[in-house]
Amino acid sequence: MDIRSKLVYQLAKRRIKAIEAYRGAAEDIQLGQLRRLLQQASRTEFGRRHGLTAGMSYTEYAERTPVQSYEEVKADVERMVAGEAGVLVPGRCRWYAKSSGTSNDKSKFIPVPYLHLHDCHYRGGSDALWLYMRNYPDTQFFATKGLVLGGSHAPMSLNSSSSAGDLSAILVQHMPSLGSMLRVPSKKTLLMGEWTAKMRTIVQEVAHAKVGSISGVPSWLMVLLKEILAYTKASTIAEVWPSLEVFFHGGISFAPYREAYEELIGNPRMRYEETYNASEGFIAIQDDPSLQAMLLMLDYGIFFEFVPVELIDETQSPICPPEAAVPLWQVEAGRSYAILLSTLGGLYRYLIGDTVRFVSCDPYRLVITGRTKHFINAFGEELMVANADKALALTCAETGARVSDYTAAPHFFMQEGKGRHDWLIEFEQAPASLESFACILDGHLRQLNSDYEAKRYMDMTLRELCITPAPRGLFHDWLAQQGKLGGQHKVPRLSNNRKYLDDLLAMIPQQA
């Protein structure tokens, strides 16, 4: 380590020991977080409404507090946005993270009071760095600059009492002074609202900086890196930034992008670290670089519960049976769960929409498997995003193709009682044979998902999938139309209906 990194790391050692102490102590730590949350909740209207008290047990909390989606909390959030105090958190909340909407709303607004911002989101960012430094003692992190690419939306005023923006914009707006000193580009540039002008300005600011780390969503950061290569005329990013050593990524699966990044950066010693920071809270960090799993962070003012995926039905109310949710210490490794969060941000037993699978329970490490809504189960195949991402990565490795983006949805042949999956794929490097690529992808999906394999047997329920190649920039253009360029916005990978797929297909020019 360089001298500055060594000095900072000495201050981080106590925190690292606290994280290492998660092992064997998860239940006690989580119950401590619940007590903290209940102390806060008891001073809110929501707490009084449901009879929440500071000293109640987990069982009492679960019995009195319903499992909720955004639809159930929306009315309370709207009152908070209007300036009402003490609704979901004590006092008022000024900031709201603007997130992808529900079927009834274009956007959700997730409360981000400063306590939650500090004790959860910023702590998560710091812990990701401390764990990285522990794992790589040769790091020169504090001798370089960190490139952060946030969302496309500048913070906006909702009214005189409240403001909203992408979570990344809120994080930049309130970033501690140490982070601001180490970050490029400037705060002013990061908070620009118009995406194209912002990208152009970022390129000009960072192309000649001494960048040692990059952070962002893989799909959007790749756009920036290619712009930098075009601007500098360099062959690889390593030529532009020879000190670059790590990419902290999150928001979407990295598997389909890894090969393209390795080629783009051109440094075999480059490190890739995954983080899981949702608008609702910072959840997990890849603490062991040898494992493709993340450590669940237990002391961020979040109390975790989990519902087996098969018991979730977001079309009904309640979303799941009251007894379906289990606390962390009752989860089983190898089973897929939907996550419920109770947070210092005023969410209580809130279904965030992500699904995960635990690969170990001491310590608790997980992988993201998809979304409660973003999957395909039109024919009983239960295809999750994790299956699709991995199958696509394997197929690309086998064929030499590279994928920029994709989405898939069911296609029904009603007269036959059968169907297939239709894929729309934007290729960075197209395969030599699209038909061969489709066949190989189908084969990997069958290997990775037993339900998919069963439905594909002898074409009994599912025919072989069909791929339509997308013109370059199609997914970008669709997101631009929706006003969702940048940040963690993305076209859903999988959907149980054809809305997204058909909208995208309609944008493809028809050949005469």
Short mmCIF file of C-alpha atoms in Angstrom, two decimals:
data_model
loop_
_atom_site.label_atom_id
_atom_site.label_comp_id
_atom_site.label_asym_id
_atom_site.label_seq_id
_atom_site.Cartn_x
_atom_site.Cartn_y
_atom_site.Cartn_z
CA MET A 1 0.00 0.00 0.00
CA ASP A 2 1.03 3.59 -0.49
CA ILE A 3 1.48 5.64 2.68
CA ARG A 4 -1.94 7.32 2.51
CA SER A 5 -3.71 4.00 1.97
CA LYS A 6 -1.80 2.51 4.92
CA LEU A 7 -2.83 5.34 7.22
CA VAL A 8 -6.51 5.11 6.24
CA TYR A 9 -6.49 1.33 6.51
CA GLN A 10 -5.28 1.51 10.13
CA LEU A 11 -8.44 3.45 10.96
CA ALA A 12 -10.58 0.80 9.22
CA LYS A 13 -9.25 -2.24 11.08
CA ARG A 14 -11.78 -2.00 13.92
CA ARG A 15 -14.64 -1.95 11.43
CA ILE A 16 -13.23 -4.96 9.58
CA LYS A 17 -13.13 -6.91 12.85
CA ALA A 18 -16.80 -6.06 13.43
CA ILE A 19 -17.69 -7.46 9.99
CA GLU A 20 -15.64 -10.59 10.59
CA ALA A 21 -17.59 -11.05 13.84
CA TYR A 22 -20.80 -11.60 11.85
CA ARG A 23 -19.96 -15.29 11.83
CA GLY A 24 -21.91 -17.04 14.58
CA ALA A 25 -23.62 -13.86 15.76
CA ALA A 26 -26.17 -13.11 13.02
CA GLU A 27 -29.30 -13.65 15.14
CA ASP A 28 -28.08 -11.42 17.97
CA ILE A 29 -26.98 -8.68 15.55
CA GLN A 30 -30.27 -8.76 13.68
CA LEU A 31 -32.37 -8.68 16.84
CA GLY A 32 -30.33 -5.67 17.90
CA GLN A 33 -31.23 -3.96 14.61
CA LEU A 34 -34.90 -4.80 15.18
CA ARG A 35 -34.82 -3.20 18.64
CA ARG A 36 -33.30 -0.07 17.12
CA LEU A 37 -35.96 0.05 14.40
CA LEU A 38 -38.79 -0.46 16.87
CA GLN A 39 -37.51 2.37 19.06
CA GLN A 40 -37.82 4.61 16.01
CA ALA A 41 -41.10 3.15 14.76
CA SER A 42 -42.79 3.61 18.15
CA ARG A 43 -42.41 7.38 17.65
CA THR A 44 -44.21 7.41 14.29
CA GLU A 45 -47.82 7.37 13.17
CA PHE A 46 -47.19 4.05 11.42
CA GLY A 47 -45.94 2.55 14.68
CA ARG A 48 -48.94 3.78 16.65
CA ARG A 49 -51.28 2.55 13.93
CA HIS A 50 -49.92 -0.99 14.26
CA GLY A 51 -49.21 -0.98 17.98
CA LEU A 52 -45.43 -1.17 17.66
CA THR A 53 -43.46 -0.69 20.86
CA ALA A 54 -39.74 -0.48 21.55
CA GLY A 55 -39.47 -3.70 23.54
CA MET A 56 -41.69 -6.06 21.55
CA SER A 57 -40.43 -9.42 20.24
CA TYR A 58 -39.89 -10.37 16.61
CA THR A 59 -43.00 -12.59 16.75
CA GLU A 60 -45.15 -9.69 17.95
CA TYR A 61 -43.68 -7.39 15.29
CA ALA A 62 -44.47 -9.90 12.54
CA GLU A 63 -48.00 -10.45 13.82
CA ARG A 64 -48.83 -6.73 13.93
CA THR A 65 -47.08 -5.51 10.79
CA PRO A 66 -48.36 -6.58 7.35
CA VAL A 67 -46.06 -7.48 4.47
CA GLN A 68 -46.15 -4.48 2.15
CA SER A 69 -45.39 -3.47 -1.41
CA TYR A 70 -45.12 0.11 -2.62
CA GLU A 71 -48.86 0.24 -3.21
CA GLU A 72 -49.45 -0.17 0.53
CA VAL A 73 -46.96 2.52 1.59
CA LYS A 74 -47.60 4.97 -1.23
CA ALA A 75 -50.23 7.03 0.63
CA ASP A 76 -47.93 7.50 3.63
CA VAL A 77 -45.01 8.44 1.39
CA GLU A 78 -47.11 11.02 -0.41
CA ARG A 79 -47.98 12.62 2.92
CA MET A 80 -44.27 12.74 3.80
CA VAL A 81 -43.42 14.27 0.43
CA ALA A 82 -46.02 16.95 1.12
CA GLY A 83 -44.13 17.85 4.29
CA GLU A 84 -46.03 15.98 6.99
CA ALA A 85 -43.86 14.95 9.95
CA GLY A 86 -43.74 11.72 11.92
CA VAL A 87 -45.53 9.47 9.41
CA LEU A 88 -43.01 6.67 8.73
CA VAL A 89 -39.97 8.22 10.46
CA PRO A 90 -39.71 10.68 13.35
CA GLY A 91 -39.69 14.24 12.06
CA ARG A 92 -39.64 15.16 8.38
CA CYS A 93 -37.83 13.56 5.46
CA ARG A 94 -36.43 15.88 2.78
CA TRP A 95 -34.94 13.39 0.29
CA TYR A 96 -36.53 10.59 -1.78
CA ALA A 97 -34.84 8.11 -4.08
CA LYS A 98 -36.66 7.96 -7.38
CA SER A 99 -36.92 4.33 -8.46
CA SER A 100 -38.60 2.30 -11.19
CA GLY A 101 -42.35 2.45 -10.83
CA THR A 102 -45.17 -0.01 -10.28
CA SER A 103 -47.94 -1.03 -12.66
CA ASN A 104 -49.88 2.03 -11.50
CA ASP A 105 -47.08 4.60 -11.29
CA LYS A 106 -44.17 5.59 -13.49
CA SER A 107 -41.91 6.13 -10.46
CA LYS A 108 -41.63 5.17 -6.82
CA PHE A 109 -40.27 7.57 -4.24
CA ILE A 110 -38.35 5.81 -1.48
CA PRO A 111 -37.72 7.90 1.67
CA VAL A 112 -34.00 8.47 2.37
CA PRO A 113 -33.71 10.31 5.69
CA TYR A 114 -30.18 11.34 6.58
CA LEU A 115 -29.82 8.74 9.36
CA HIS A 116 -30.50 5.95 6.85
CA LEU A 117 -28.25 7.55 4.26
CA HIS A 118 -25.39 7.73 6.76
CA ASP A 119 -25.81 4.45 8.65
CA CYS A 120 -26.69 2.31 5.63
CA HIS A 121 -25.72 3.60 2.19
CA TYR A 122 -22.48 5.38 3.10
CA ARG A 123 -21.45 2.66 5.52
CA GLY A 124 -21.94 0.12 2.75
CA GLY A 125 -19.71 2.07 0.39
CA SER A 126 -17.03 2.40 3.04
CA ASP A 127 -17.21 -1.27 4.02
CA ALA A 128 -16.83 -2.35 0.38
CA LEU A 129 -13.58 -0.38 0.29
CA TRP A 130 -12.28 -1.68 3.64
CA LEU A 131 -12.93 -5.29 2.61
CA TYR A 132 -11.22 -4.68 -0.71
CA MET A 133 -8.16 -3.24 1.03
CA ARG A 134 -8.07 -6.20 3.42
CA ASN A 135 -8.13 -8.62 0.51
CA TYR A 136 -5.52 -6.73 -1.56
CA PRO A 137 -2.71 -5.29 0.61
CA ASP A 138 -0.90 -4.07 -2.52
CA THR A 139 -3.65 -1.55 -3.33
CA GLN A 140 -2.72 2.05 -4.14
CA PHE A 141 -6.32 3.19 -3.72
CA PHE A 142 -5.72 6.47 -1.90
CA ALA A 143 -2.93 7.48 -4.27
CA THR A 144 -5.42 7.73 -7.15
CA LYS A 145 -8.86 9.07 -8.00
CA GLY A 146 -12.12 7.12 -8.04
CA LEU A 147 -14.41 7.51 -11.05
CA VAL A 148 -18.07 7.39 -10.08
CA LEU A 149 -20.80 7.27 -12.73
CA GLY A 150 -24.21 8.01 -11.28
CA GLY A 151 -27.67 8.31 -12.73
CA SER A 152 -28.85 10.64 -15.42
CA HIS A 153 -31.28 12.66 -13.35
CA ALA A 154 -30.21 15.70 -11.39
CA PRO A 155 -31.98 16.08 -8.05
CA MET A 156 -35.33 17.77 -8.54
CA SER A 157 -37.57 19.66 -6.17
CA LEU A 158 -40.91 17.95 -5.55
CA ASN A 159 -42.15 20.94 -3.56
CA SER A 160 -40.82 23.37 -0.97
CA SER A 161 -40.41 20.51 1.52
CA SER A 162 -39.02 17.63 -0.55
CA SER A 163 -36.53 16.74 -3.27
CA ALA A 164 -35.94 13.55 -5.26
CA GLY A 165 -33.41 11.99 -7.58
CA ASP A 166 -31.66 8.76 -8.45
CA LEU A 167 -30.11 7.22 -5.35
CA SER A 168 -26.69 7.81 -6.90
CA ALA A 169 -27.48 11.52 -7.27
CA ILE A 170 -28.55 11.73 -3.63
CA LEU A 171 -25.34 9.98 -2.57
CA VAL A 172 -23.27 12.46 -4.57
CA GLN A 173 -25.28 15.40 -3.23
CA HIS A 174 -24.46 14.44 0.37
CA MET A 175 -21.10 12.72 -0.08
CA PRO A 176 -18.70 13.18 2.86
CA SER A 177 -15.73 15.46 2.24
CA LEU A 178 -13.21 12.58 2.02
CA GLY A 179 -15.20 10.97 -0.78
CA SER A 180 -15.51 14.27 -2.63
CA MET A 181 -11.73 14.79 -2.49
CA LEU A 182 -11.06 11.38 -4.03
CA ARG A 183 -13.81 11.39 -6.67
CA VAL A 184 -13.91 12.37 -10.31
CA PRO A 185 -15.67 13.94 -12.11
CA SER A 186 -16.77 17.00 -10.16
CA LYS A 187 -19.99 17.08 -8.17
CA LYS A 188 -21.38 19.69 -10.56
CA THR A 189 -20.80 17.40 -13.55
CA LEU A 190 -22.18 14.30 -11.83
CA LEU A 191 -25.40 16.12 -11.03
CA MET A 192 -26.01 17.33 -14.58
CA GLY A 193 -29.45 16.32 -15.78
CA GLU A 194 -29.01 15.91 -19.55
CA TRP A 195 -27.31 12.57 -20.18
CA THR A 196 -25.54 13.26 -23.49
CA ALA A 197 -24.00 16.55 -22.36
CA LYS A 198 -23.10 14.98 -19.05
CA MET A 199 -21.23 12.10 -20.72
CA ARG A 200 -19.31 14.51 -22.94
CA THR A 201 -18.28 16.62 -19.95
CA ILE A 202 -17.29 13.57 -17.89
CA VAL A 203 -15.04 12.30 -20.69
CA GLN A 204 -13.25 15.64 -20.90
CA GLU A 205 -12.76 15.79 -17.12
CA VAL A 206 -11.56 12.25 -16.47
CA ALA A 207 -9.64 11.22 -19.60
CA HIS A 208 -6.36 12.57 -18.24
CA ALA A 209 -6.97 12.01 -14.52
CA LYS A 210 -5.07 9.41 -12.47
CA VAL A 211 -7.97 7.00 -12.06
CA GLY A 212 -7.43 3.93 -9.88
CA SER A 213 -11.01 2.74 -9.34
CA ILE A 214 -14.32 2.90 -11.17
CA SER A 215 -17.83 2.48 -9.77
CA GLY A 216 -21.19 2.15 -11.48
CA VAL A 217 -23.65 -0.03 -13.34
CA PRO A 218 -21.82 -2.18 -15.94
CA SER A 219 -24.04 -1.30 -18.90
CA TRP A 220 -23.73 2.47 -18.46
CA LEU A 221 -20.09 2.51 -17.47
CA MET A 222 -19.22 0.57 -20.61
CA VAL A 223 -20.72 3.37 -22.69
CA LEU A 224 -18.49 5.87 -20.88
CA LEU A 225 -15.33 3.77 -21.28
CA LYS A 226 -15.90 3.46 -25.02
CA GLU A 227 -16.38 7.22 -25.25
CA ILE A 228 -13.07 7.68 -23.44
CA LEU A 229 -11.28 5.37 -25.88
CA ALA A 230 -12.75 7.29 -28.80
CA TYR A 231 -11.71 10.61 -27.23
CA THR A 232 -8.14 9.55 -26.39
CA LYS A 233 -7.57 7.28 -29.47
CA ALA A 234 -6.21 4.63 -27.07
CA SER A 235 -6.61 0.89 -27.70
CA THR A 236 -7.43 -0.07 -24.11
CA ILE A 237 -8.45 1.66 -20.89
CA ALA A 238 -5.20 0.44 -19.32
CA GLU A 239 -3.37 2.77 -21.72
CA VAL A 240 -5.48 5.70 -20.50
CA TRP A 241 -5.39 4.80 -16.81
CA PRO A 242 -2.38 2.57 -16.05
CA SER A 243 -3.16 2.82 -12.31
CA LEU A 244 -6.70 1.41 -12.66
CA GLU A 245 -7.04 -1.60 -10.34
CA VAL A 246 -10.69 -2.24 -9.39
CA PHE A 247 -14.27 -1.93 -10.66
CA PHE A 248 -16.99 -1.82 -7.98
CA HIS A 249 -20.11 -2.83 -9.88
CA GLY A 250 -23.75 -3.47 -9.09
CA GLY A 251 -27.29 -2.93 -10.32
CA ILE A 252 -27.32 -5.77 -12.86
CA SER A 253 -25.55 -9.09 -13.30
CA PHE A 254 -21.94 -8.73 -14.37
CA ALA A 255 -21.74 -12.18 -15.98
CA PRO A 256 -22.75 -11.13 -19.52
CA TYR A 257 -20.31 -8.19 -19.39
CA ARG A 258 -17.17 -9.71 -17.86
CA GLU A 259 -15.50 -10.81 -21.09
CA ALA A 260 -16.20 -7.50 -22.80
CA TYR A 261 -14.78 -5.57 -19.83
CA GLU A 262 -11.64 -7.70 -19.72
CA GLU A 263 -11.02 -6.91 -23.38
CA LEU A 264 -11.95 -3.23 -23.05
CA ILE A 265 -9.75 -2.59 -20.01
CA GLY A 266 -6.88 -4.76 -21.19
CA ASN A 267 -5.30 -5.34 -17.77
CA PRO A 268 -5.18 -8.99 -16.62
CA ARG A 269 -4.62 -7.82 -13.02
CA MET A 270 -7.87 -5.84 -12.97
CA ARG A 271 -10.21 -6.73 -10.09
CA TYR A 272 -14.02 -6.81 -10.15
CA GLU A 273 -15.96 -6.43 -6.90
CA GLU A 274 -19.76 -6.77 -6.69
CA THR A 275 -21.98 -4.71 -4.38
CA TYR A 276 -25.72 -4.84 -3.79
CA ASN A 277 -27.06 -1.37 -3.07
CA ALA A 278 -30.77 -0.96 -3.76
CA SER A 279 -32.72 2.28 -3.41
CA GLU A 280 -34.23 0.83 -0.24
CA GLY A 281 -30.91 -0.01 1.38
CA PHE A 282 -27.36 -1.31 1.04
CA ILE A 283 -27.68 -5.08 1.35
CA ALA A 284 -24.54 -7.06 0.53
CA ILE A 285 -20.87 -6.91 -0.50
CA GLN A 286 -18.58 -9.42 -2.20
CA ASP A 287 -16.17 -9.95 0.70
CA ASP A 288 -14.29 -12.95 -0.71
CA PRO A 289 -12.97 -12.48 -4.29
CA SER A 290 -12.75 -16.25 -4.76
CA LEU A 291 -16.54 -16.59 -4.35
CA GLN A 292 -19.26 -15.44 -6.72
CA ALA A 293 -21.46 -14.52 -3.76
CA MET A 294 -21.92 -11.54 -1.46
CA LEU A 295 -21.88 -11.20 2.31
CA LEU A 296 -25.18 -10.00 3.78
CA MET A 297 -24.43 -6.86 5.82
CA LEU A 298 -26.15 -7.26 9.18
CA ASP A 299 -25.69 -3.97 11.07
CA TYR A 300 -26.86 -1.21 8.73
CA GLY A 301 -30.14 -0.44 10.52
CA ILE A 302 -31.93 -3.06 8.41
CA PHE A 303 -33.87 -6.04 9.73
CA PHE A 304 -34.16 -8.80 7.12
CA GLU A 305 -36.95 -11.29 6.49
CA PHE A 306 -37.36 -13.69 3.60
CA VAL A 307 -40.32 -15.26 1.83
CA PRO A 308 -39.98 -18.39 -0.33
CA VAL A 309 -40.45 -17.22 -3.91
CA GLU A 310 -43.22 -19.71 -4.62
CA LEU A 311 -45.40 -18.13 -1.90
CA ILE A 312 -45.29 -14.63 -3.39
CA ASP A 313 -48.25 -13.41 -5.45
CA GLU A 314 -48.14 -9.68 -6.10
CA THR A 315 -51.54 -9.73 -7.81
CA GLN A 316 -53.34 -10.32 -4.52
CA SER A 317 -53.52 -8.70 -1.10
CA PRO A 318 -51.87 -9.66 1.11
CA ILE A 319 -48.92 -10.47 -1.14
CA CYS A 320 -48.17 -13.66 0.77
CA PRO A 321 -49.60 -15.57 3.74
CA PRO A 322 -48.78 -13.82 7.06
CA GLU A 323 -46.79 -16.82 8.28
CA ALA A 324 -44.72 -17.14 5.07
CA ALA A 325 -41.89 -14.77 6.06
CA VAL A 326 -38.99 -16.07 8.13
CA PRO A 327 -36.16 -14.17 9.86
CA LEU A 328 -32.60 -14.52 8.65
CA TRP A 329 -31.65 -17.24 11.12
CA GLN A 330 -34.36 -19.54 9.70
CA VAL A 331 -33.43 -19.39 6.00
CA GLU A 332 -32.16 -22.47 4.17
CA ALA A 333 -29.16 -22.54 1.87
CA GLY A 334 -30.05 -23.34 -1.73
CA ARG A 335 -33.61 -21.99 -1.60
CA SER A 336 -34.82 -18.89 -3.45
CA TYR A 337 -36.39 -16.12 -1.38
CA ALA A 338 -37.93 -12.71 -1.89
CA ILE A 339 -36.47 -10.08 0.45
CA LEU A 340 -38.44 -8.11 3.02
CA LEU A 341 -36.73 -5.08 4.57
CA SER A 342 -37.49 -3.06 7.67
CA THR A 343 -35.22 0.00 7.67
CA LEU A 344 -34.35 3.24 9.38
CA GLY A 345 -35.69 4.82 6.19
CA GLY A 346 -39.26 4.12 7.28
CA LEU A 347 -39.99 0.89 5.42
CA TYR A 348 -41.48 -1.95 7.45
CA ARG A 349 -41.66 -5.53 6.15
CA TYR A 350 -41.33 -4.07 2.67
CA LEU A 351 -41.05 -6.32 -0.40
CA ILE A 352 -38.28 -4.80 -2.52
CA GLY A 353 -38.91 -7.15 -5.46
CA ASP A 354 -35.51 -8.88 -5.59
CA THR A 355 -35.02 -12.61 -5.16
CA VAL A 356 -31.90 -14.21 -3.71
CA ARG A 357 -30.47 -17.62 -2.89
CA PHE A 358 -28.20 -18.26 0.08
CA VAL A 359 -25.07 -20.23 -0.70
CA SER A 360 -23.99 -20.36 2.97
CA CYS A 361 -25.49 -19.56 6.34
CA ASP A 362 -22.40 -18.94 8.51
CA PRO A 363 -21.59 -16.35 7.40
CA TYR A 364 -24.70 -15.50 5.36
CA ARG A 365 -23.66 -15.17 1.73
CA LEU A 366 -26.11 -14.88 -1.15
CA VAL A 367 -26.46 -14.48 -4.88
CA ILE A 368 -29.14 -12.44 -6.61
CA THR A 369 -31.40 -14.69 -8.65
CA GLY A 370 -33.82 -12.18 -10.16
CA ARG A 371 -36.97 -10.25 -9.43
CA THR A 372 -40.34 -11.32 -8.12
CA LYS A 373 -41.83 -9.87 -11.29
CA HIS A 374 -38.93 -10.18 -13.72
CA PHE A 375 -38.95 -13.86 -14.55
CA ILE A 376 -40.74 -16.11 -17.01
CA ASN A 377 -43.10 -18.71 -15.64
CA ALA A 378 -45.70 -18.76 -18.40
CA PHE A 379 -45.37 -22.52 -18.85
CA GLY A 380 -44.19 -23.64 -15.41
CA GLU A 381 -40.52 -23.22 -16.36
CA GLU A 382 -39.67 -20.70 -13.59
CA LEU A 383 -36.81 -19.15 -15.55
CA MET A 384 -35.00 -16.63 -13.34
CA VAL A 385 -32.67 -13.83 -14.42
CA ALA A 386 -29.72 -15.63 -12.82
CA ASN A 387 -30.32 -18.63 -15.13
CA ALA A 388 -30.59 -16.41 -18.19
CA ASP A 389 -27.48 -14.38 -17.35
CA LYS A 390 -25.33 -17.44 -16.74
CA ALA A 391 -26.58 -19.30 -19.82
CA LEU A 392 -25.92 -16.23 -21.94
CA ALA A 393 -22.39 -15.85 -20.53
CA LEU A 394 -21.63 -19.53 -21.24
CA THR A 395 -23.01 -19.26 -24.76
CA CYS A 396 -20.95 -16.14 -25.49
CA ALA A 397 -17.81 -17.86 -24.21
CA GLU A 398 -18.51 -20.84 -26.46
CA THR A 399 -19.33 -18.86 -29.61
CA GLY A 400 -17.13 -15.76 -29.31
CA ALA A 401 -20.18 -13.49 -29.32
CA ARG A 402 -20.62 -10.55 -26.96
CA VAL A 403 -23.96 -9.22 -25.76
CA SER A 404 -24.72 -5.58 -24.95
CA ASP A 405 -28.28 -6.04 -23.72
CA TYR A 406 -31.25 -8.36 -23.93
CA THR A 407 -34.81 -9.04 -22.92
CA ALA A 408 -37.02 -12.10 -23.26
CA ALA A 409 -40.72 -12.90 -22.97
CA PRO A 410 -43.12 -15.78 -23.68
CA HIS A 411 -44.70 -16.50 -27.06
CA PHE A 412 -47.94 -18.45 -26.94
CA PHE A 413 -49.21 -20.90 -29.56
CA MET A 414 -52.70 -21.15 -28.16
CA GLN A 415 -54.07 -23.70 -30.63
CA GLU A 416 -51.31 -26.14 -29.72
CA GLY A 417 -51.24 -25.39 -26.01
CA LYS A 418 -47.52 -24.72 -26.33
CA GLY A 419 -45.17 -21.79 -26.38
CA ARG A 420 -41.58 -20.64 -26.62
CA HIS A 421 -39.38 -17.88 -25.33
CA ASP A 422 -38.69 -14.98 -27.68
CA TRP A 423 -35.38 -13.20 -27.07
CA LEU A 424 -34.34 -9.78 -28.33
CA ILE A 425 -30.55 -9.45 -28.11
CA GLU A 426 -28.33 -6.50 -28.94
CA PHE A 427 -24.92 -7.93 -29.81
CA GLU A 428 -21.63 -6.14 -29.28
CA GLN A 429 -20.09 -8.93 -31.36
CA ALA A 430 -22.59 -10.99 -33.33
CA PRO A 431 -22.20 -14.78 -33.51
CA ALA A 432 -21.20 -16.43 -36.76
CA SER A 433 -24.55 -18.25 -36.78
CA LEU A 434 -27.61 -16.91 -34.97
CA GLU A 435 -29.30 -20.32 -35.25
CA SER A 436 -26.33 -22.05 -33.64
CA PHE A 437 -26.18 -19.41 -30.90
CA ALA A 438 -29.89 -19.97 -30.13
CA CYS A 439 -29.42 -23.74 -29.98
CA ILE A 440 -26.43 -23.46 -27.61
CA LEU A 441 -28.24 -20.94 -25.41
CA ASP A 442 -31.25 -23.23 -25.22
CA GLY A 443 -28.99 -26.11 -24.22
CA HIS A 444 -27.36 -24.16 -21.41
CA LEU A 445 -30.75 -23.06 -20.10
CA ARG A 446 -31.80 -26.71 -19.98
CA GLN A 447 -28.66 -27.58 -18.05
CA LEU A 448 -29.12 -24.75 -15.54
CA ASN A 449 -32.86 -25.01 -14.88
CA SER A 450 -34.55 -28.36 -14.33
CA ASP A 451 -38.04 -26.89 -14.73
CA TYR A 452 -37.07 -25.38 -18.07
CA GLU A 453 -35.54 -28.72 -19.10
CA ALA A 454 -38.74 -30.56 -18.16
CA LYS A 455 -40.90 -28.22 -20.22
CA ARG A 456 -38.50 -28.46 -23.17
CA TYR A 457 -38.48 -32.29 -23.21
CA MET A 458 -39.57 -33.42 -26.67
CA ASP A 459 -41.02 -29.92 -27.20
CA MET A 460 -43.91 -31.08 -25.03
CA THR A 461 -44.62 -27.61 -23.59
CA LEU A 462 -41.85 -25.34 -24.81
CA ARG A 463 -40.38 -25.12 -28.28
CA GLU A 464 -36.78 -24.04 -28.79
CA LEU A 465 -36.29 -20.34 -28.11
CA CYS A 466 -36.21 -17.78 -30.91
CA ILE A 467 -33.76 -14.86 -31.12
CA THR A 468 -34.25 -11.54 -32.90
CA PRO A 469 -31.04 -9.46 -33.21
CA ALA A 470 -31.57 -5.85 -32.15
CA PRO A 471 -30.05 -2.89 -34.02
CA ARG A 472 -27.24 -1.11 -32.22
CA GLY A 473 -28.56 1.39 -29.71
CA LEU A 474 -32.14 0.04 -29.57
CA PHE A 475 -32.19 -0.50 -25.80
CA HIS A 476 -30.55 2.90 -25.25
CA ASP A 477 -33.17 4.58 -27.45
CA TRP A 478 -36.04 2.85 -25.63
CA LEU A 479 -34.73 3.96 -22.25
CA ALA A 480 -34.28 7.49 -23.61
CA GLN A 481 -37.94 7.51 -24.66
CA GLN A 482 -38.91 6.49 -21.12
CA GLY A 483 -36.69 9.18 -19.57
CA LYS A 484 -34.62 6.49 -17.85
CA LEU A 485 -31.12 6.88 -19.19
CA GLY A 486 -28.33 6.28 -16.70
CA GLY A 487 -28.15 5.08 -13.12
CA GLN A 488 -29.65 1.69 -12.40
CA HIS A 489 -32.39 1.97 -15.02
CA LYS A 490 -32.54 -0.95 -17.43
CA VAL A 491 -34.95 -2.84 -19.63
CA PRO A 492 -36.24 -5.81 -17.59
CA ARG A 493 -34.29 -8.92 -18.59
CA LEU A 494 -37.26 -11.27 -18.32
CA SER A 495 -40.97 -10.62 -18.22
CA ASN A 496 -44.02 -12.84 -17.92
CA ASN A 497 -45.79 -10.70 -20.51
CA ARG A 498 -44.71 -9.22 -23.84
CA LYS A 499 -45.16 -5.50 -23.10
CA TYR A 500 -41.45 -4.58 -23.03
CA LEU A 501 -40.50 -6.94 -25.84
CA ASP A 502 -43.28 -5.80 -28.17
CA ASP A 503 -42.52 -2.13 -27.46
CA LEU A 504 -38.89 -2.71 -28.43
CA LEU A 505 -39.75 -4.77 -31.49
CA ALA A 506 -42.05 -1.98 -32.69
CA MET A 507 -39.07 0.40 -32.71
CA ILE A 508 -37.11 -1.73 -35.19
CA PRO A 509 -37.41 -0.27 -38.71
CA GLN A 510 -39.25 -2.60 -41.05
CA GLN A 511 -37.34 -3.62 -44.13
CA ALA A 512 -39.08 -2.86 -47.38
#
